[in-house]
Amino acid sequence: MVPTKRIIPCLDLKDGRVVKGTHFTDLCDAGDPVALARRYDEQGADELVFLDIAASKEHRGTIIDVIRRASDQLALPFTVGGGIRTIDDMQQILGAGADKVSINSSAVENPELISRGAERFGAQAIVVAIDVRRNYAVEPGKKPIALADGRECWYEVVTHGGSRATGRDAVAWAREAEERGAGEILLTSMETDGTKDGFDIPITAAVATAVGIPVVASGGVGTLEHFYEGFAEGKADACLAASVFHYGVFAIREVKEYLAGRGIPVRR
């Protein structure tokens, strides 16, 4: 059987509320996370992602409360990320009811965290989130990727909400994450995040081709066609979106009906 493609709403959390911005900035309130999550569950979402974008040790209790409420009220699996730096953090998040944890900056700073998490909780529970941006200064050791306008660039991994460049090549880092035990890659391009101009197809396809684990495309959905492009051209296993769902531009069933009509296998 052909594996079905997943549609995943993403809820960015700050102080216990859902927020949405552009290029990781200019945040505005989008509602109560559990209320939104219930709506997506009813609409047929395959999974959910909660990202605590302002996570800190002092405010961990806020996200734990959201996870517990979500676990009590939702039937679908969900991933939680943000501020997860240790195995104890993972244990706390998973113990509160999450199905997966997503690690980003902490994985870059301490790649062994991927291996230790996979050994402790299983690869299926470890998602490595990779935020990237284009770097047009192509240099040896970086994978050049052709863009639609004919230019070439390589994609650099960035951390801490896109504020810190790492010098790491995104494709190489995705491969390493897989080798260390990650069960999934959540890939977000800063070039397209919040723009509604579509996913960053060149890097999505490059990463999806380079690894054998599922890749979730994130950042930039504005039309139904963009979801199709994420799967057909980006070769993603799942497409993640936020504002088009939060603000009622599309319902999840509408997206799935459109995709099914264009030959993309989805769970109905």
PDB file of C-alpha atoms in Angstrom:
ATOM      1  CA  MET A   1       0.000   0.000   0.000  1.00  0.00           C
ATOM      2  CA  VAL A   2       1.130   3.566  -0.727  1.00  0.00           C
ATOM      3  CA  PRO A   3       1.743   5.451   2.547  1.00  0.00           C
ATOM      4  CA  THR A   4      -0.666   8.316   3.034  1.00  0.00           C
ATOM      5  CA  LYS A   5       0.630  11.874   3.266  1.00  0.00           C
ATOM      6  CA  ARG A   6      -0.025  13.813   6.456  1.00  0.00           C
ATOM      7  CA  ILE A   7      -1.496  17.261   7.044  1.00  0.00           C
ATOM      8  CA  ILE A   8      -0.229  18.792  10.284  1.00  0.00           C
ATOM      9  CA  PRO A   9      -1.402  22.073  11.804  1.00  0.00           C
ATOM     10  CA  CYS A  10       1.306  23.831  13.816  1.00  0.00           C
ATOM     11  CA  LEU A  11       0.513  25.853  16.893  1.00  0.00           C
ATOM     12  CA  ASP A  12       3.271  28.246  17.948  1.00  0.00           C
ATOM     13  CA  LEU A  13       2.849  28.988  21.660  1.00  0.00           C
ATOM     14  CA  LYS A  14       3.871  31.999  23.697  1.00  0.00           C
ATOM     15  CA  ASP A  15       2.693  32.379  27.293  1.00  0.00           C
ATOM     16  CA  GLY A  16       0.172  29.595  26.758  1.00  0.00           C
ATOM     17  CA  ARG A  17      -1.474  31.196  23.683  1.00  0.00           C
ATOM     18  CA  VAL A  18      -1.179  30.447  19.976  1.00  0.00           C
ATOM     19  CA  VAL A  19       0.693  33.159  18.030  1.00  0.00           C
ATOM     20  CA  LYS A  20       1.650  33.587  14.387  1.00  0.00           C
ATOM     21  CA  GLY A  21       4.161  35.832  12.671  1.00  0.00           C
ATOM     22  CA  THR A  22       6.242  36.316   9.548  1.00  0.00           C
ATOM     23  CA  HIS A  23       9.914  35.298   9.277  1.00  0.00           C
ATOM     24  CA  PHE A  24       9.657  34.288  12.975  1.00  0.00           C
ATOM     25  CA  THR A  25       8.736  37.867  14.040  1.00  0.00           C
ATOM     26  CA  ASP A  26       5.743  40.267  14.268  1.00  0.00           C
ATOM     27  CA  LEU A  27       3.729  37.887  16.398  1.00  0.00           C
ATOM     28  CA  CYS A  28      -0.029  38.227  16.897  1.00  0.00           C
ATOM     29  CA  ASP A  29      -2.485  36.228  18.993  1.00  0.00           C
ATOM     30  CA  ALA A  30      -4.335  33.394  17.221  1.00  0.00           C
ATOM     31  CA  GLY A  31      -6.264  31.757  20.058  1.00  0.00           C
ATOM     32  CA  ASP A  32      -6.333  29.113  22.788  1.00  0.00           C
ATOM     33  CA  PRO A  33      -4.151  26.135  21.825  1.00  0.00           C
ATOM     34  CA  VAL A  34      -6.400  23.360  23.060  1.00  0.00           C
ATOM     35  CA  ALA A  35      -9.539  24.900  21.545  1.00  0.00           C
ATOM     36  CA  LEU A  36      -7.765  25.172  18.186  1.00  0.00           C
ATOM     37  CA  ALA A  37      -6.371  21.661  18.545  1.00  0.00           C
ATOM     38  CA  ARG A  38      -9.854  20.254  19.168  1.00  0.00           C
ATOM     39  CA  ARG A  39     -11.089  21.953  16.019  1.00  0.00           C
ATOM     40  CA  TYR A  40      -8.272  20.427  13.970  1.00  0.00           C
ATOM     41  CA  ASP A  41      -8.906  17.010  15.486  1.00  0.00           C
ATOM     42  CA  GLU A  42     -12.554  17.245  14.423  1.00  0.00           C
ATOM     43  CA  GLN A  43     -11.544  18.417  10.927  1.00  0.00           C
ATOM     44  CA  GLY A  44      -9.378  15.354  10.365  1.00  0.00           C
ATOM     45  CA  ALA A  45      -5.833  16.509  11.034  1.00  0.00           C
ATOM     46  CA  ASP A  46      -3.359  13.630  11.038  1.00  0.00           C
ATOM     47  CA  GLU A  47      -1.132  15.078  13.770  1.00  0.00           C
ATOM     48  CA  LEU A  48      -0.456  18.354  15.568  1.00  0.00           C
ATOM     49  CA  VAL A  49       2.719  20.198  16.489  1.00  0.00           C
ATOM     50  CA  PHE A  50       2.956  22.507  19.501  1.00  0.00           C
ATOM     51  CA  LEU A  51       6.055  24.712  19.450  1.00  0.00           C
ATOM     52  CA  ASP A  52       6.771  26.749  22.573  1.00  0.00           C
ATOM     53  CA  ILE A  53       8.622  29.575  20.854  1.00  0.00           C
ATOM     54  CA  ALA A  54       9.422  31.418  24.095  1.00  0.00           C
ATOM     55  CA  ALA A  55      10.289  28.374  26.173  1.00  0.00           C
ATOM     56  CA  SER A  56      12.375  28.658  29.300  1.00  0.00           C
ATOM     57  CA  LYS A  57      12.796  26.684  32.494  1.00  0.00           C
ATOM     58  CA  GLU A  58      10.841  29.330  34.389  1.00  0.00           C
ATOM     59  CA  HIS A  59       7.801  28.960  32.145  1.00  0.00           C
ATOM     60  CA  ARG A  60       7.882  25.209  31.492  1.00  0.00           C
ATOM     61  CA  GLY A  61       4.784  24.761  33.650  1.00  0.00           C
ATOM     62  CA  THR A  62       2.689  26.655  31.099  1.00  0.00           C
ATOM     63  CA  ILE A  63       3.423  24.269  28.239  1.00  0.00           C
ATOM     64  CA  ILE A  64       3.066  21.237  30.513  1.00  0.00           C
ATOM     65  CA  ASP A  65      -0.460  22.398  31.349  1.00  0.00           C
ATOM     66  CA  VAL A  66      -1.249  22.752  27.644  1.00  0.00           C
ATOM     67  CA  ILE A  67       0.122  19.256  26.924  1.00  0.00           C
ATOM     68  CA  ARG A  68      -1.950  17.681  29.674  1.00  0.00           C
ATOM     69  CA  ARG A  69      -5.118  19.415  28.551  1.00  0.00           C
ATOM     70  CA  ALA A  70      -4.439  18.446  24.939  1.00  0.00           C
ATOM     71  CA  SER A  71      -3.738  14.840  25.868  1.00  0.00           C
ATOM     72  CA  ASP A  72      -7.022  14.642  27.762  1.00  0.00           C
ATOM     73  CA  GLN A  73      -9.089  16.094  24.940  1.00  0.00           C
ATOM     74  CA  LEU A  74      -7.455  14.905  21.700  1.00  0.00           C
ATOM     75  CA  ALA A  75      -7.436  11.574  19.908  1.00  0.00           C
ATOM     76  CA  LEU A  76      -4.690  12.385  17.415  1.00  0.00           C
ATOM     77  CA  PRO A  77      -0.919  12.230  18.099  1.00  0.00           C
ATOM     78  CA  PHE A  78       1.017  15.420  18.730  1.00  0.00           C
ATOM     79  CA  THR A  79       4.598  16.647  18.916  1.00  0.00           C
ATOM     80  CA  VAL A  80       5.928  19.255  21.338  1.00  0.00           C
ATOM     81  CA  GLY A  81       9.045  21.361  20.862  1.00  0.00           C
ATOM     82  CA  GLY A  82      10.710  24.398  22.384  1.00  0.00           C
ATOM     83  CA  GLY A  83      13.313  24.650  25.129  1.00  0.00           C
ATOM     84  CA  ILE A  84      13.948  20.894  25.273  1.00  0.00           C
ATOM     85  CA  ARG A  85      17.609  20.563  26.232  1.00  0.00           C
ATOM     86  CA  THR A  86      17.944  17.375  28.273  1.00  0.00           C
ATOM     87  CA  ILE A  87      16.662  13.829  28.571  1.00  0.00           C
ATOM     88  CA  ASP A  88      14.775  14.948  31.682  1.00  0.00           C
ATOM     89  CA  ASP A  89      13.042  17.628  29.605  1.00  0.00           C
ATOM     90  CA  MET A  90      12.014  14.953  27.112  1.00  0.00           C
ATOM     91  CA  GLN A  91      10.742  12.735  29.913  1.00  0.00           C
ATOM     92  CA  GLN A  92       8.679  15.594  31.315  1.00  0.00           C
ATOM     93  CA  ILE A  93       7.086  16.417  27.948  1.00  0.00           C
ATOM     94  CA  LEU A  94       6.391  12.812  26.976  1.00  0.00           C
ATOM     95  CA  GLY A  95       5.204  11.999  30.476  1.00  0.00           C
ATOM     96  CA  ALA A  96       2.656  14.805  30.260  1.00  0.00           C
ATOM     97  CA  GLY A  97       1.099  13.151  27.206  1.00  0.00           C
ATOM     98  CA  ALA A  98       3.019  14.186  24.086  1.00  0.00           C
ATOM     99  CA  ASP A  99       3.763  11.483  21.504  1.00  0.00           C
ATOM    100  CA  LYS A 100       6.965  13.054  20.184  1.00  0.00           C
ATOM    101  CA  VAL A 101       9.455  15.728  21.173  1.00  0.00           C
ATOM    102  CA  SER A 102      11.035  18.136  18.719  1.00  0.00           C
ATOM    103  CA  ILE A 103      14.571  19.380  19.339  1.00  0.00           C
ATOM    104  CA  ASN A 104      16.255  22.114  17.353  1.00  0.00           C
ATOM    105  CA  SER A 105      18.939  24.441  18.762  1.00  0.00           C
ATOM    106  CA  SER A 106      19.801  21.948  21.507  1.00  0.00           C
ATOM    107  CA  ALA A 107      20.412  19.201  18.938  1.00  0.00           C
ATOM    108  CA  VAL A 108      22.854  21.418  17.011  1.00  0.00           C
ATOM    109  CA  GLU A 109      24.689  22.367  20.203  1.00  0.00           C
ATOM    110  CA  ASN A 110      24.690  18.798  21.541  1.00  0.00           C
ATOM    111  CA  PRO A 111      24.097  16.229  18.754  1.00  0.00           C
ATOM    112  CA  GLU A 112      24.483  13.411  21.287  1.00  0.00           C
ATOM    113  CA  LEU A 113      21.073  14.461  22.633  1.00  0.00           C
ATOM    114  CA  ILE A 114      19.510  12.929  19.508  1.00  0.00           C
ATOM    115  CA  SER A 115      21.197   9.571  20.114  1.00  0.00           C
ATOM    116  CA  ARG A 116      20.436   9.513  23.815  1.00  0.00           C
ATOM    117  CA  GLY A 117      16.813  10.466  23.234  1.00  0.00           C
ATOM    118  CA  ALA A 118      16.354   7.775  20.595  1.00  0.00           C
ATOM    119  CA  GLU A 119      17.939   5.154  22.841  1.00  0.00           C
ATOM    120  CA  ARG A 120      15.735   6.127  25.775  1.00  0.00           C
ATOM    121  CA  PHE A 121      12.383   6.762  24.095  1.00  0.00           C
ATOM    122  CA  GLY A 122      12.705   5.238  20.609  1.00  0.00           C
ATOM    123  CA  ALA A 123      13.450   6.911  17.284  1.00  0.00           C
ATOM    124  CA  GLN A 124       9.741   7.398  16.633  1.00  0.00           C
ATOM    125  CA  ALA A 125       9.586   9.870  19.537  1.00  0.00           C
ATOM    126  CA  ILE A 126      12.479  12.073  18.386  1.00  0.00           C
ATOM    127  CA  VAL A 127      11.903  14.790  15.796  1.00  0.00           C
ATOM    128  CA  VAL A 128      14.826  16.994  14.795  1.00  0.00           C
ATOM    129  CA  ALA A 129      13.586  20.405  13.686  1.00  0.00           C
ATOM    130  CA  ILE A 130      15.902  22.159  11.250  1.00  0.00           C
ATOM    131  CA  ASP A 131      15.520  25.869  10.499  1.00  0.00           C
ATOM    132  CA  VAL A 132      17.400  27.030   7.410  1.00  0.00           C
ATOM    133  CA  ARG A 133      18.129  30.076   5.304  1.00  0.00           C
ATOM    134  CA  ARG A 134      19.789  30.556   1.941  1.00  0.00           C
ATOM    135  CA  ASN A 135      23.457  31.448   1.744  1.00  0.00           C
ATOM    136  CA  TYR A 136      24.582  32.586  -1.696  1.00  0.00           C
ATOM    137  CA  ALA A 137      28.292  32.404  -0.872  1.00  0.00           C
ATOM    138  CA  VAL A 138      28.702  28.829  -2.094  1.00  0.00           C
ATOM    139  CA  GLU A 139      31.857  27.278  -0.692  1.00  0.00           C
ATOM    140  CA  PRO A 140      33.580  23.875  -0.674  1.00  0.00           C
ATOM    141  CA  GLY A 141      31.859  21.320   1.527  1.00  0.00           C
ATOM    142  CA  LYS A 142      28.430  22.902   1.137  1.00  0.00           C
ATOM    143  CA  LYS A 143      25.840  21.349  -1.143  1.00  0.00           C
ATOM    144  CA  PRO A 144      24.917  23.788  -3.932  1.00  0.00           C
ATOM    145  CA  ILE A 145      21.207  23.816  -4.685  1.00  0.00           C
ATOM    146  CA  ALA A 146      19.707  25.317  -7.831  1.00  0.00           C
ATOM    147  CA  LEU A 147      16.851  27.785  -7.397  1.00  0.00           C
ATOM    148  CA  ALA A 148      13.994  28.480  -9.794  1.00  0.00           C
ATOM    149  CA  ASP A 149      15.570  31.771 -10.899  1.00  0.00           C
ATOM    150  CA  GLY A 150      18.744  30.028 -12.004  1.00  0.00           C
ATOM    151  CA  ARG A 151      20.889  31.073  -9.047  1.00  0.00           C
ATOM    152  CA  GLU A 152      22.652  28.634  -6.733  1.00  0.00           C
ATOM    153  CA  CYS A 153      22.930  28.703  -2.972  1.00  0.00           C
ATOM    154  CA  TRP A 154      23.504  26.410  -0.061  1.00  0.00           C
ATOM    155  CA  TYR A 155      21.176  26.232   2.893  1.00  0.00           C
ATOM    156  CA  GLU A 156      22.617  27.100   6.276  1.00  0.00           C
ATOM    157  CA  VAL A 157      21.210  25.762   9.524  1.00  0.00           C
ATOM    158  CA  VAL A 158      20.166  28.555  11.890  1.00  0.00           C
ATOM    159  CA  THR A 159      19.209  28.292  15.550  1.00  0.00           C
ATOM    160  CA  HIS A 160      17.568  30.263  18.354  1.00  0.00           C
ATOM    161  CA  GLY A 161      14.569  31.256  16.283  1.00  0.00           C
ATOM    162  CA  GLY A 162      16.674  32.034  13.247  1.00  0.00           C
ATOM    163  CA  SER A 163      18.915  34.539  15.013  1.00  0.00           C
ATOM    164  CA  ARG A 164      22.152  32.522  14.974  1.00  0.00           C
ATOM    165  CA  ALA A 165      23.992  31.184  11.933  1.00  0.00           C
ATOM    166  CA  THR A 166      25.784  27.890  12.504  1.00  0.00           C
ATOM    167  CA  GLY A 167      27.873  27.377   9.364  1.00  0.00           C
ATOM    168  CA  ARG A 168      26.301  23.906   9.057  1.00  0.00           C
ATOM    169  CA  ASP A 169      24.995  22.655   5.735  1.00  0.00           C
ATOM    170  CA  ALA A 170      21.325  21.701   6.113  1.00  0.00           C
ATOM    171  CA  VAL A 171      21.463  18.567   3.964  1.00  0.00           C
ATOM    172  CA  ALA A 172      24.523  17.243   5.792  1.00  0.00           C
ATOM    173  CA  TRP A 173      22.942  18.015   9.160  1.00  0.00           C
ATOM    174  CA  ALA A 174      19.737  16.181   8.205  1.00  0.00           C
ATOM    175  CA  ARG A 175      21.788  13.120   7.290  1.00  0.00           C
ATOM    176  CA  GLU A 176      23.668  13.281  10.581  1.00  0.00           C
ATOM    177  CA  ALA A 177      20.435  13.634  12.534  1.00  0.00           C
ATOM    178  CA  GLU A 178      19.134  10.485  10.862  1.00  0.00           C
ATOM    179  CA  GLU A 179      22.352   8.602  11.572  1.00  0.00           C
ATOM    180  CA  ARG A 180      22.145   9.622  15.229  1.00  0.00           C
ATOM    181  CA  GLY A 181      18.646   8.171  15.564  1.00  0.00           C
ATOM    182  CA  ALA A 182      16.126  10.866  14.664  1.00  0.00           C
ATOM    183  CA  GLY A 183      12.841   9.426  13.471  1.00  0.00           C
ATOM    184  CA  GLU A 184      11.696  12.495  11.555  1.00  0.00           C
ATOM    185  CA  ILE A 185      12.900  15.852  10.216  1.00  0.00           C
ATOM    186  CA  LEU A 186      10.795  19.005  10.579  1.00  0.00           C
ATOM    187  CA  LEU A 187      12.225  21.418   8.007  1.00  0.00           C
ATOM    188  CA  THR A 188      11.412  25.149   8.069  1.00  0.00           C
ATOM    189  CA  SER A 189      12.835  27.697   5.660  1.00  0.00           C
ATOM    190  CA  MET A 190      13.178  31.245   6.971  1.00  0.00           C
ATOM    191  CA  GLU A 191      12.915  32.446   3.386  1.00  0.00           C
ATOM    192  CA  THR A 192       9.279  31.380   3.168  1.00  0.00           C
ATOM    193  CA  ASP A 193       8.020  31.261   6.773  1.00  0.00           C
ATOM    194  CA  GLY A 194       4.756  33.163   7.089  1.00  0.00           C
ATOM    195  CA  THR A 195       4.943  34.553   3.550  1.00  0.00           C
ATOM    196  CA  LYS A 196       2.100  32.498   2.011  1.00  0.00           C
ATOM    197  CA  ASP A 197       4.269  32.166  -1.111  1.00  0.00           C
ATOM    198  CA  GLY A 198       4.665  28.401  -0.822  1.00  0.00           C
ATOM    199  CA  PHE A 199       7.164  25.989   0.658  1.00  0.00           C
ATOM    200  CA  ASP A 200      10.869  26.321  -0.135  1.00  0.00           C
ATOM    201  CA  ILE A 201      10.786  23.452  -2.589  1.00  0.00           C
ATOM    202  CA  PRO A 202      14.508  23.218  -3.488  1.00  0.00           C
ATOM    203  CA  ILE A 203      15.689  22.502   0.059  1.00  0.00           C
ATOM    204  CA  THR A 204      12.667  20.375   0.906  1.00  0.00           C
ATOM    205  CA  ALA A 205      13.334  18.099  -2.058  1.00  0.00           C
ATOM    206  CA  ALA A 206      17.075  18.011  -1.347  1.00  0.00           C
ATOM    207  CA  VAL A 207      16.597  16.909   2.259  1.00  0.00           C
ATOM    208  CA  ALA A 208      13.788  14.455   1.469  1.00  0.00           C
ATOM    209  CA  THR A 209      16.005  12.827  -1.173  1.00  0.00           C
ATOM    210  CA  ALA A 210      19.026  12.697   1.129  1.00  0.00           C
ATOM    211  CA  VAL A 211      17.410  10.919   4.098  1.00  0.00           C
ATOM    212  CA  GLY A 212      15.341   7.805   4.584  1.00  0.00           C
ATOM    213  CA  ILE A 213      13.172   9.121   7.417  1.00  0.00           C
ATOM    214  CA  PRO A 214      10.009  11.207   6.983  1.00  0.00           C
ATOM    215  CA  VAL A 215      10.436  14.906   6.220  1.00  0.00           C
ATOM    216  CA  VAL A 216       7.807  17.439   7.256  1.00  0.00           C
ATOM    217  CA  ALA A 217       7.743  20.545   5.050  1.00  0.00           C
ATOM    218  CA  SER A 218       7.100  23.772   6.948  1.00  0.00           C
ATOM    219  CA  GLY A 219       6.926  27.475   6.184  1.00  0.00           C
ATOM    220  CA  GLY A 220       4.981  29.395   3.581  1.00  0.00           C
ATOM    221  CA  VAL A 221       1.616  27.809   2.742  1.00  0.00           C
ATOM    222  CA  GLY A 222      -0.871  30.238   1.232  1.00  0.00           C
ATOM    223  CA  THR A 223      -2.852  28.213  -1.319  1.00  0.00           C
ATOM    224  CA  LEU A 224      -4.105  24.677  -1.828  1.00  0.00           C
ATOM    225  CA  GLU A 225      -1.607  24.340  -4.673  1.00  0.00           C
ATOM    226  CA  HIS A 226       1.219  24.873  -2.190  1.00  0.00           C
ATOM    227  CA  PHE A 227       0.269  21.714  -0.316  1.00  0.00           C
ATOM    228  CA  TYR A 228       0.339  19.771  -3.567  1.00  0.00           C
ATOM    229  CA  GLU A 229       3.731  21.218  -4.474  1.00  0.00           C
ATOM    230  CA  GLY A 230       5.115  20.243  -1.060  1.00  0.00           C
ATOM    231  CA  PHE A 231       4.275  16.625  -1.741  1.00  0.00           C
ATOM    232  CA  ALA A 232       4.704  16.337  -5.512  1.00  0.00           C
ATOM    233  CA  GLU A 233       7.781  18.546  -5.962  1.00  0.00           C
ATOM    234  CA  GLY A 234       9.202  18.752  -2.455  1.00  0.00           C
ATOM    235  CA  LYS A 235       8.828  15.001  -1.907  1.00  0.00           C
ATOM    236  CA  ALA A 236       7.699  15.656   1.677  1.00  0.00           C
ATOM    237  CA  ASP A 237       5.973  13.018   3.752  1.00  0.00           C
ATOM    238  CA  ALA A 238       3.887  15.640   5.560  1.00  0.00           C
ATOM    239  CA  CYS A 239       3.000  19.296   5.121  1.00  0.00           C
ATOM    240  CA  LEU A 240       2.738  21.579   8.116  1.00  0.00           C
ATOM    241  CA  ALA A 241       0.855  24.873   8.140  1.00  0.00           C
ATOM    242  CA  ALA A 242      -0.341  27.419  10.666  1.00  0.00           C
ATOM    243  CA  SER A 243      -2.003  30.693   9.678  1.00  0.00           C
ATOM    244  CA  VAL A 244      -4.138  29.282   6.839  1.00  0.00           C
ATOM    245  CA  PHE A 245      -5.730  26.974   9.400  1.00  0.00           C
ATOM    246  CA  HIS A 246      -5.784  29.334  12.392  1.00  0.00           C
ATOM    247  CA  TYR A 247      -7.562  32.077  10.468  1.00  0.00           C
ATOM    248  CA  GLY A 248      -9.963  29.771   8.624  1.00  0.00           C
ATOM    249  CA  VAL A 249      -8.563  30.238   5.109  1.00  0.00           C
ATOM    250  CA  PHE A 250      -8.806  26.481   4.612  1.00  0.00           C
ATOM    251  CA  ALA A 251     -10.316  23.623   6.570  1.00  0.00           C
ATOM    252  CA  ILE A 252      -8.223  20.479   6.780  1.00  0.00           C
ATOM    253  CA  ARG A 253     -10.858  18.366   5.025  1.00  0.00           C
ATOM    254  CA  GLU A 254     -10.850  20.888   2.175  1.00  0.00           C
ATOM    255  CA  VAL A 255      -7.094  20.466   1.816  1.00  0.00           C
ATOM    256  CA  LYS A 256      -7.377  16.694   1.822  1.00  0.00           C
ATOM    257  CA  GLU A 257     -10.180  16.672  -0.742  1.00  0.00           C
ATOM    258  CA  TYR A 258      -8.093  18.873  -3.019  1.00  0.00           C
ATOM    259  CA  LEU A 259      -5.024  16.665  -2.635  1.00  0.00           C
ATOM    260  CA  ALA A 260      -6.989  13.461  -3.209  1.00  0.00           C
ATOM    261  CA  GLY A 261      -8.418  14.979  -6.373  1.00  0.00           C
ATOM    262  CA  ARG A 262      -4.873  15.548  -7.612  1.00  0.00           C
ATOM    263  CA  GLY A 263      -3.710  12.035  -6.843  1.00  0.00           C
ATOM    264  CA  ILE A 264      -1.971  12.561  -3.512  1.00  0.00           C
ATOM    265  CA  PRO A 265      -2.812   9.707  -1.096  1.00  0.00           C
ATOM    266  CA  VAL A 266      -4.301  11.120   2.119  1.00  0.00           C
ATOM    267  CA  ARG A 267      -6.262   9.672   5.025  1.00  0.00           C
ATOM    268  CA  ARG A 268      -9.896  10.742   4.595  1.00  0.00           C
TER     269      ARG A 268
END
